[in-house]
Coordinates of C-alpha atoms and ligand atoms in Angstrom, one line a residue:
M1 CA 30.9 26.3 54.1
F2 CA 31.9 23.6 51.7
T3 CA 29.8 20.9 53.6
E4 CA 27.9 20.8 56.7
L5 CA 30.1 19.6 59.5
P6 CA 28.5 17.3 62.3
E7 CA 27.3 19.5 65.3
E8 CA 29.0 17.2 67.7
F9 CA 32.4 17.5 65.8
K10 CA 32.0 21.3 66.0
N11 CA 31.4 21.3 69.7
R12 CA 34.4 19.1 70.3
M13 CA 36.5 21.4 68.4
R14 CA 35.0 24.5 70.2
L15 CA 36.3 22.8 73.4
Q16 CA 39.6 22.0 71.9
L17 CA 40.4 25.6 70.4
G18 CA 38.4 27.9 72.6
A19 CA 38.8 31.5 70.9
G20 CA 40.7 29.8 68.0
Y21 CA 37.6 28.1 66.9
S22 CA 36.2 30.9 64.6
A23 CA 39.6 31.1 62.6
F24 CA 39.4 27.2 62.4
A25 CA 36.0 27.1 61.1
Q26 CA 36.7 29.9 58.7
S27 CA 39.7 27.8 57.3
F28 CA 37.0 25.5 55.6
E29 CA 36.2 28.4 53.3
Q30 CA 39.8 28.3 51.9
P31 CA 40.8 25.7 49.4
P32 CA 43.3 23.1 50.5
V33 CA 47.1 24.0 49.9
R34 CA 49.0 21.9 47.4
A35 CA 52.7 21.0 47.9
F36 CA 55.3 18.7 46.6
S37 CA 58.6 17.4 47.9
L38 CA 61.6 17.0 45.6
N39 CA 63.1 13.4 45.5
T40 CA 66.6 14.4 46.2
A41 CA 67.9 10.6 45.6
A42 CA 67.1 11.5 42.1
I43 CA 68.2 15.1 41.6
S44 CA 69.7 17.8 43.6
V45 CA 67.8 20.8 44.7
E46 CA 70.2 23.1 42.8
H47 CA 69.7 21.1 39.4
F48 CA 66.2 21.2 39.8
E49 CA 65.7 24.9 40.7
E50 CA 68.1 26.0 37.9
C51 CA 65.8 24.5 35.2
A52 CA 63.5 27.3 34.0
A53 CA 61.3 25.0 32.0
V54 CA 60.5 23.3 35.2
R55 CA 59.9 26.4 37.3
S56 CA 57.5 27.5 34.6
E57 CA 55.7 24.4 34.4
L58 CA 55.3 23.9 38.1
R59 CA 55.0 27.5 39.2
Y60 CA 56.3 26.5 42.6
E61 CA 57.4 28.4 45.8
R62 CA 59.8 27.1 48.4
I63 CA 58.0 26.2 51.8
P64 CA 59.9 28.4 54.5
G65 CA 62.1 26.2 56.7
M66 CA 61.9 23.1 54.4
S67 CA 65.1 22.1 52.6
H68 CA 63.3 20.6 49.5
S69 CA 59.5 21.2 49.7
Y70 CA 57.4 23.7 47.7
Y71 CA 53.9 25.0 47.5
Y72 CA 52.4 24.8 43.7
D73 CA 49.6 26.2 42.0
P74 CA 46.4 24.2 42.8
E75 CA 45.1 24.7 39.4
L76 CA 48.0 22.5 38.0
H77 CA 47.5 18.8 37.1
I78 CA 50.8 17.9 38.8
G79 CA 50.5 14.0 37.8
R80 CA 50.8 15.1 34.1
C81 CA 54.1 17.0 34.6
S82 CA 57.3 15.3 33.3
C83 CA 59.0 15.8 36.7
H84 CA 56.3 13.7 38.3
H85 CA 56.5 11.1 35.6
A86 CA 60.4 10.8 36.3
G87 CA 59.7 10.6 40.1
M88 CA 61.5 13.7 40.9
I89 CA 58.7 15.1 42.8
Y90 CA 56.0 13.7 45.1
S91 CA 52.7 15.7 45.9
Q92 CA 51.9 15.7 49.5
D93 CA 50.1 18.0 52.1
P94 CA 52.6 20.3 53.7
A95 CA 51.6 19.2 57.4
A96 CA 52.0 15.6 56.4
M97 CA 55.5 16.2 55.1
L98 CA 56.5 17.7 58.5
V99 CA 56.2 14.3 60.3
V100 CA 59.4 12.8 59.0
E101 CA 60.9 16.0 57.5
G102 CA 63.4 16.7 60.4
L103 CA 63.6 13.2 61.5
S104 CA 67.3 12.1 62.1
L105 CA 68.2 8.5 61.4
P106 CA 71.5 6.6 62.3
K107 CA 73.9 5.5 59.6
N108 CA 72.7 2.0 58.1
A109 CA 69.3 2.2 59.6
R110 CA 66.6 -0.4 59.2
V111 CA 63.4 1.5 58.9
L112 CA 59.7 0.4 58.9
D113 CA 56.8 2.4 57.6
L114 CA 53.9 0.2 58.9
C115 CA 50.8 1.9 57.5
A116 CA 52.4 3.2 54.4
A117 CA 50.0 3.8 51.4
P118 CA 49.8 5.9 49.3
G119 CA 53.4 6.4 50.3
G120 CA 54.3 10.0 50.9
K121 CA 56.2 9.4 54.0
S122 CA 57.8 6.3 52.7
V123 CA 59.2 8.5 49.9
Q124 CA 60.7 10.9 52.3
L125 CA 62.0 8.0 54.5
A126 CA 63.5 6.3 51.6
Q127 CA 65.4 9.4 50.5
K128 CA 66.8 10.0 53.9
L129 CA 68.0 6.3 53.9
A130 CA 69.4 6.6 50.4
D131 CA 71.8 9.3 51.9
T132 CA 72.7 7.5 55.0
G133 CA 73.0 3.8 53.7
G134 CA 69.9 2.4 55.2
M135 CA 66.8 0.4 54.1
L136 CA 63.0 0.7 54.1
I137 CA 60.3 -1.8 54.6
S138 CA 57.1 -0.1 53.5
N139 CA 54.1 -1.9 54.5
E140 CA 50.4 -1.6 53.7
P141 CA 47.9 -4.5 54.5
D142 CA 45.2 -3.2 52.1
K143 CA 45.7 -4.8 48.7
S144 CA 44.4 -2.0 46.5
R145 CA 46.2 0.5 48.5
N146 CA 49.2 -1.6 48.4
S147 CA 49.5 -1.5 44.5
I148 CA 49.2 2.4 44.7
L149 CA 52.1 2.3 47.2
C150 CA 54.1 -0.1 45.1
S151 CA 53.7 2.1 42.0
N152 CA 54.7 5.3 43.8
I153 CA 57.8 3.6 45.2
E154 CA 58.6 2.2 41.6
R155 CA 58.1 5.7 40.1
M156 CA 60.8 7.3 42.5
G157 CA 63.4 4.5 41.5
F158 CA 64.4 3.7 44.8
K159 CA 66.8 0.7 45.3
N160 CA 66.7 0.5 49.2
V161 CA 62.9 -0.3 49.5
A162 CA 61.0 -3.6 49.9
V163 CA 57.1 -3.3 50.2
T164 CA 55.0 -5.7 52.1
C165 CA 51.2 -6.4 52.4
M166 CA 50.7 -7.7 56.0
Y167 CA 48.8 -7.0 59.2
P168 CA 51.4 -5.6 61.8
D169 CA 51.0 -8.7 64.0
E170 CA 52.1 -11.0 61.1
L171 CA 55.0 -8.7 60.3
A172 CA 56.1 -8.6 64.1
K173 CA 56.7 -12.4 63.8
I174 CA 59.4 -12.0 61.1
Y175 CA 61.0 -8.8 62.6
P176 CA 61.3 -9.0 66.4
A177 CA 63.4 -6.2 67.8
Y178 CA 64.7 -5.3 64.2
F179 CA 64.1 -1.8 63.2
D180 CA 66.0 1.3 64.3
A181 CA 63.0 3.5 63.5
I182 CA 59.2 3.0 62.9
L183 CA 56.6 5.2 61.6
V184 CA 53.0 4.5 62.6
D185 CA 51.0 6.9 60.5
A186 CA 47.8 5.3 61.7
P187 CA 44.4 4.8 60.1
C188 CA 42.3 7.3 61.9
S189 CA 39.0 9.1 61.7
G190 CA 40.6 11.6 59.4
E191 CA 39.0 14.9 60.8
G192 CA 42.1 16.9 59.5
M193 CA 41.1 15.9 55.9
F194 CA 37.6 17.1 56.0
R195 CA 38.5 20.3 54.0
K196 CA 40.5 18.1 51.3
Y197 CA 38.0 15.2 51.2
P198 CA 34.6 16.6 52.1
E199 CA 33.0 13.2 51.5
S200 CA 34.9 11.8 54.5
V201 CA 32.7 14.0 56.8
E202 CA 30.1 11.2 56.4
Q203 CA 32.0 8.5 58.0
W204 CA 32.4 10.6 61.2
S205 CA 30.9 9.4 64.5
I206 CA 32.3 8.9 68.0
A207 CA 31.7 5.2 67.7
N208 CA 34.3 5.3 64.8
I209 CA 36.8 7.4 66.8
N210 CA 36.6 4.8 69.5
N211 CA 37.1 1.9 67.1
C212 CA 40.0 3.7 65.4
A213 CA 41.6 4.0 68.9
I214 CA 41.4 0.3 69.5
R215 CA 43.0 -0.4 66.2
Q216 CA 45.7 2.1 66.8
K217 CA 46.6 0.5 70.1
D218 CA 46.7 -3.0 68.3
I219 CA 48.9 -1.7 65.7
L220 CA 51.4 0.1 68.1
S221 CA 51.8 -2.9 70.4
S222 CA 53.1 -4.7 67.2
A223 CA 55.1 -1.8 66.3
V224 CA 56.8 -1.5 69.7
S225 CA 57.7 -5.2 69.4
M226 CA 59.6 -4.7 66.3
L227 CA 61.6 -1.8 67.5
K228 CA 65.1 -2.3 68.6
P229 CA 66.2 -1.0 72.1
G230 CA 67.2 2.6 71.5
G231 CA 65.0 2.7 68.4
K232 CA 62.7 5.9 67.4
L233 CA 58.9 5.6 67.0
V234 CA 57.0 8.1 65.5
Y235 CA 53.1 8.1 65.8
S236 CA 50.9 10.2 63.7
T237 CA 47.4 10.7 62.7
C238 CA 45.4 13.2 60.6
T239 CA 42.8 13.7 63.1
Y240 CA 42.2 16.1 66.0
A241 CA 40.4 13.5 68.2
P242 CA 42.1 13.3 71.6
E243 CA 41.0 9.8 72.0
E244 CA 43.4 8.9 68.7
D245 CA 46.1 11.4 69.4
E246 CA 47.3 12.5 73.1
E247 CA 45.4 9.5 74.6
I248 CA 47.2 7.0 72.3
A249 CA 50.5 8.7 72.8
D250 CA 50.1 8.3 76.6
H251 CA 49.4 4.7 76.1
I252 CA 52.6 4.5 74.2
C253 CA 54.5 5.5 77.1
D254 CA 52.4 4.3 80.2
I255 CA 51.4 1.0 78.7
L256 CA 53.9 0.2 76.0
G257 CA 56.9 1.3 78.0
L258 CA 58.4 3.8 75.5
E259 CA 60.0 7.3 76.4
S260 CA 58.8 10.6 75.0
A261 CA 61.4 12.2 72.8
D262 CA 61.8 15.7 71.4
A263 CA 60.2 16.5 68.1
P264 CA 62.6 17.9 65.3
E265 CA 62.8 21.6 65.5
I266 CA 60.8 22.1 62.0
V267 CA 57.6 20.6 63.8
T268 CA 58.0 22.7 66.8
G269 CA 58.3 25.7 64.4
Y270 CA 54.9 25.0 62.6
A271 CA 52.7 23.1 65.0
V272 CA 51.2 23.6 68.2
A273 CA 52.4 21.8 71.5
V274 CA 50.0 19.3 72.9
P275 CA 51.0 18.4 76.5
L276 CA 51.2 14.7 77.4
N277 CA 51.2 12.8 80.9
S278 CA 55.2 12.8 80.2
G279 CA 56.5 14.8 77.1
T280 CA 54.8 16.9 74.4
A281 CA 53.2 16.0 71.2
Y282 CA 52.4 18.4 68.3
R283 CA 49.3 19.3 66.3
F284 CA 49.1 21.2 63.1
Y285 CA 46.0 23.2 62.5
P286 CA 44.9 24.7 59.0
H287 CA 44.1 28.1 60.5
I288 CA 47.4 28.4 62.0
S289 CA 49.8 27.1 59.2
K290 CA 49.3 26.3 55.4
G291 CA 48.1 22.6 55.3
E292 CA 45.5 20.1 56.8
G293 CA 45.2 18.8 60.2
Q294 CA 47.9 16.6 61.5
F295 CA 49.0 15.2 64.9
M296 CA 52.5 13.8 65.6
A297 CA 54.5 12.5 68.6
Y298 CA 58.1 11.1 69.0
F299 CA 59.3 8.2 71.1
R300 CA 62.3 6.2 72.0
K301 CA 62.4 2.7 73.2
P302 CA 64.8 2.5 76.3
G303 CA 68.2 1.0 75.8
E304 CA 71.3 1.4 73.8
L305 CA 70.9 1.3 70.0
S306 CA 73.1 -1.3 68.4
E307 CA 74.7 -0.5 64.9
N308 CA 73.6 -2.6 61.9
V309 CA 76.3 -4.6 59.8
F310 CA 75.1 -5.8 56.7
S311 CA 76.3 -9.0 55.3
D312 CA 77.6 -9.5 51.8
N313 CA 77.2 -13.3 51.8
L314 CA 73.5 -13.7 51.3
R315 CA 72.5 -16.8 49.1
S316 CA 68.8 -16.1 49.1
A317 CA 66.2 -13.4 50.0
G318 CA 62.9 -14.6 51.3
N319 CA 61.9 -17.4 48.8
K320 CA 64.1 -16.0 46.1
K321 CA 67.3 -17.7 44.9
K322 CA 70.3 -16.2 43.3
A323 CA 70.2 -15.6 39.3
D324 CA 72.4 -17.9 37.4
R325 CA 75.0 -16.9 35.1
E326 CA 72.8 -17.4 31.9
C327 CA 70.4 -14.6 33.1
I328 CA 73.1 -12.3 33.8
R329 CA 74.6 -12.9 30.3
L330 CA 71.2 -12.5 28.6
M331 CA 70.8 -9.2 30.6
E332 CA 74.3 -7.9 29.5
E333 CA 73.3 -8.8 25.8
T334 CA 70.0 -6.9 26.2
F335 CA 71.7 -3.6 27.4
N336 CA 75.0 -3.9 25.5
G337 CA 76.7 -4.2 28.6
L338 CA 75.8 -4.4 32.2
P339 CA 74.1 -1.2 33.9
D340 CA 75.7 -0.1 37.2
I341 CA 74.2 -3.1 39.3
D342 CA 75.6 -5.6 41.7
T343 CA 74.9 -8.8 39.8
E344 CA 75.5 -10.6 43.1
R345 CA 72.2 -9.2 44.4
I346 CA 70.1 -10.4 41.4
F347 CA 67.7 -13.1 42.6
K348 CA 65.2 -15.2 40.5
Y349 CA 61.6 -16.2 41.6
G350 CA 60.0 -18.2 38.8
D351 CA 60.9 -16.4 35.7
V352 CA 61.1 -12.9 37.3
L353 CA 64.3 -11.3 38.3
Y354 CA 64.8 -8.9 41.3
F355 CA 67.6 -6.8 42.3
I356 CA 67.5 -6.9 46.1
D357 CA 70.0 -4.5 47.9
R358 CA 72.4 -6.1 50.3
R359 CA 70.8 -3.9 53.0
I360 CA 67.4 -5.7 52.5
E361 CA 68.7 -8.9 54.1
R362 CA 65.4 -10.3 55.5
L363 CA 62.2 -10.5 53.8
P364 CA 58.9 -12.6 54.6
E365 CA 58.5 -15.7 52.5
K366 CA 54.9 -14.4 51.5
N367 CA 53.1 -11.1 50.9
V368 CA 56.2 -9.2 49.5
T369 CA 54.6 -7.2 46.8
K370 CA 57.8 -5.4 45.9
A371 CA 61.0 -7.3 46.6
G372 CA 63.6 -4.4 46.0
V373 CA 63.7 -3.6 42.2
C374 CA 61.8 -6.0 39.7
I375 CA 64.5 -5.8 37.0
G376 CA 62.6 -8.0 34.4
S377 CA 61.6 -11.6 33.3
M378 CA 63.0 -14.3 31.3
E379 CA 60.7 -15.1 28.2
K380 CA 61.9 -17.8 25.8
K381 CA 65.5 -17.3 26.5
R382 CA 65.2 -13.6 26.3
F383 CA 65.5 -10.9 29.1
I384 CA 62.6 -8.5 29.0
P385 CA 63.3 -5.5 31.3
H386 CA 60.6 -4.2 33.6
H387 CA 59.5 -0.6 33.9
D388 CA 60.8 -0.7 37.6
F389 CA 64.2 -1.4 36.1
F390 CA 64.1 1.6 34.1
S391 CA 63.2 3.9 37.1
A392 CA 66.0 2.5 39.3
F393 CA 68.8 1.9 36.7
G394 CA 67.7 3.7 33.5
G395 CA 70.4 6.4 34.3
S396 CA 73.3 4.0 34.0
I397 CA 72.6 2.0 30.9
K398 CA 74.2 2.6 27.5
N399 CA 71.4 3.6 25.5
R400 CA 69.9 6.9 26.7
L401 CA 67.5 9.6 25.2
E402 CA 67.7 12.8 27.2
L403 CA 64.6 14.8 26.3
S404 CA 64.1 18.5 27.5
P405 CA 61.2 18.8 29.9
E406 CA 59.0 21.0 27.7
S407 CA 59.8 19.2 24.4
S408 CA 57.0 17.9 22.1
E409 CA 59.1 14.6 22.0
L410 CA 58.7 14.1 25.8
S411 CA 55.1 15.0 25.6
A412 CA 54.6 12.2 22.9
Y413 CA 56.7 9.7 24.7
L414 CA 54.5 10.2 27.8
H415 CA 51.4 9.7 25.5
G416 CA 52.8 6.4 24.6
E417 CA 53.7 7.3 21.0
E418 CA 56.6 5.9 19.1
L419 CA 59.5 8.3 18.1
R420 CA 61.9 8.2 15.2
L421 CA 65.6 8.8 16.2
S422 CA 66.1 10.9 13.0
Q423 CA 63.3 13.3 13.9
V424 CA 64.2 14.0 17.6
Q425 CA 65.1 17.8 17.7
N426 CA 64.9 18.5 21.3
G427 CA 67.0 15.7 22.8
I428 CA 70.3 14.1 22.8
Y429 CA 70.8 10.4 22.0
S430 CA 73.8 8.5 23.3
G431 CA 74.5 4.7 23.0
Y432 CA 74.1 2.1 20.2
D433 CA 72.0 2.0 17.2
K434 CA 69.8 -1.0 18.8
G435 CA 68.5 -2.5 21.9
F436 CA 66.8 -1.3 25.1
G437 CA 67.3 2.2 26.5
A438 CA 66.0 4.7 28.9
V439 CA 64.4 8.2 28.3
T440 CA 65.7 10.6 30.7
V441 CA 64.7 14.3 31.7
L442 CA 67.3 16.3 33.5
G443 CA 69.4 13.0 33.8
V444 CA 66.7 11.2 35.7
P445 CA 65.1 8.2 34.0
V446 CA 61.4 8.4 33.0
G447 CA 60.9 5.0 31.4
G448 CA 62.2 2.6 28.8
F449 CA 62.1 2.0 24.9
K450 CA 63.5 -0.4 22.3
L451 CA 65.5 1.1 19.5
A452 CA 65.4 -1.0 16.2
G453 CA 66.0 0.4 12.7
G454 CA 65.8 4.1 13.8
R455 CA 62.4 3.5 15.6
I456 CA 62.2 4.3 19.2
K457 CA 59.5 1.8 20.4
N458 CA 57.6 2.9 23.4
H459 CA 57.9 0.9 26.7
Y460 CA 56.3 3.3 29.0
P461 CA 53.6 1.2 30.8
K462 CA 49.9 2.0 29.4
G463 CA 48.6 2.7 33.0
L464 CA 51.0 5.5 33.6
R465 CA 50.8 7.4 30.2
N466 CA 49.3 10.9 30.0
L467 CA 45.9 10.4 28.2
Ligands
SAM501 N1 51.6 7.0 55.6 C1 50.7 7.3 54.4 C2 51.3 8.3 53.5 O1 52.1 9.2 53.9 O2 51.1 8.3 52.3 C3 49.3 7.5 54.8 C4 48.8 6.3 55.6 S1 47.1 6.4 56.1 C5 46.9 7.7 57.1 C6 47.0 4.9 57.0 C7 47.0 3.7 56.2 O3 46.8 2.5 57.1 C8 46.0 3.3 55.1 O4 46.6 3.1 53.9 C9 45.3 2.2 55.5 O5 44.9 1.3 54.6 C10 46.4 1.4 56.6 N2 45.8 0.6 57.5 C11 44.6 0.3 57.9 N3 44.3 -0.7 58.8 C12 45.7 -1.0 59.1 C13 46.3 -1.8 60.1 N4 45.6 -2.6 60.9 N5 47.6 -2.0 60.1 C14 48.4 -1.2 59.3 N6 47.9 -0.4 58.4 C15 46.5 -0.2 58.3

C-alpha cells in the first residue's frame, strides 16, 4: 500500500462497505485515474476530436456516458499542452466531474459556486451557463486558492463569471434569495483523496471530521438563504465520512427545510445509492468506478422558481463606473477597430477597465477578485490590454496569428519567445502589419502579442509560460 491508512479509518470503511472492503483497500494499489473535460464554450466536441495533432498529443479516450470528458495518459504533463494553455480543456477527477455533469439549469440562471477553488466545477457550470444565457458567481474565501481560481477562470476565457473572495455569511448579506442554483462542494476531511494525495492522510482524525461537519452546516445555512424559492442546491464532498455526508444531507432537509431532489441520470449510473431520511444521495467509490471518492446529494427549495430578467440599463457594477468615450476610442485605436464587445458594458475602476456582462448585475463593493473580464489598463493615455482580454475576446480582434497545435512556433510562443512574422511557417497571420493581436490554436485564443516592424513581441504572461 502507498501509505499506511489509520486503523480507525479502515475500521469505519469495513463497517461502511462490508464485503466490498477488500476491493476498496486494493484500489489503493492502483494509480489515480486522470481525466479532463472539454471547454465547449471555446471549441466543439467535433472540432476537437477531428484534430489529429491534439489526439496524438493528449492520447485521450472518451469517458463512457459523458458528452465531453476524457481519460488521458497519466504520464502526460497536461499543463504543458497547447490545448490546456488555450483553455480548451480542464483536468479534473472523473468522479468530481459527475457532480454537475448532468445538472439541468433554467434559462438565464444565476448560479453560485460557494466553495469553488481550484475551479473544476465552476468551469463546468460556466460552460452550461454560456449555453443557456446565465451567469456564475464563483466564490472562494481562501486568498491563495482564490488566485488559482481566478487564473483558471481566466484561462477558459469565460465572459459570464465573476469571482469573489468572501465567507458565505458575508456573501449572504449581498445575495438574499438570489440564485437559481447553488453548489456547495464543501471543505471536508478529504478521505476520498487519500489515494491521489497520500500526504492528506496525516490530517485525518475523528475530531477533524466533526469540525468539518460543523463548518459544513454553517456554510449550508448561508447557502440556503441565498437560494431562490424553487432553486436547486447541490451538496458534495470528497469524503466517505457519514458525519459529513448523509448526516449533513439529512440536516439540509430536516433542519434547513429543503426537499431532496432526483440526481441526474449519469450520477445514478456511476455511483452507489446512499439512503437519506427522505430521498437518496450518491457516493462514488474507486473500487467500483474509475476515479476518486465523492459524495453528492441534490435538493430543491420549496416554492415556485421565478424567471430572471436582466436589465440593460445599468450605470455601475459594484464600485465600478461606466468607461468614458476616451477609453473606448483608445481601445479602438489599439486594436485597429473594436473587438466583438458591448462597449456599454465596459466599466472603469481606477485605471483598470473591465467588461462586465449584463447578466452580472450585482457585485459586492469589496472582495471581488475578478469582475467579469479585466480588459486592460490606461497607462499615460494608452490602452494596455490584459491577458484576460485576449483569453475572452482574442478570437474576435483583427490581428490574429493562428498556429497549429504541434508547431515549433506555438511551442516557442508558449516559452515566451519573440517570433518573426516572415519566419512563421506553420501558421496563418491575418490582420494589419502592426498593433496588438492574439495567438490562436484551432481558432481558440491563447494569449496576446504586439506586432511592430515584423516582430511579434510576446505578451504571454511570464507565470503561465512553459519553462
Ligand atoms: N469545487 C472545487 C473544484 O471543483 O475545484 C473544489 C472545492 S474544495 C473541495 C473546497 C473549498 O472550500 C476549498 O478551496 C476551501 O478553501 C474552501 N473553503 C474553506 N472554508 C470555506 C468556507 N468557510 N466557506 C466556503 N468555502 C470554504
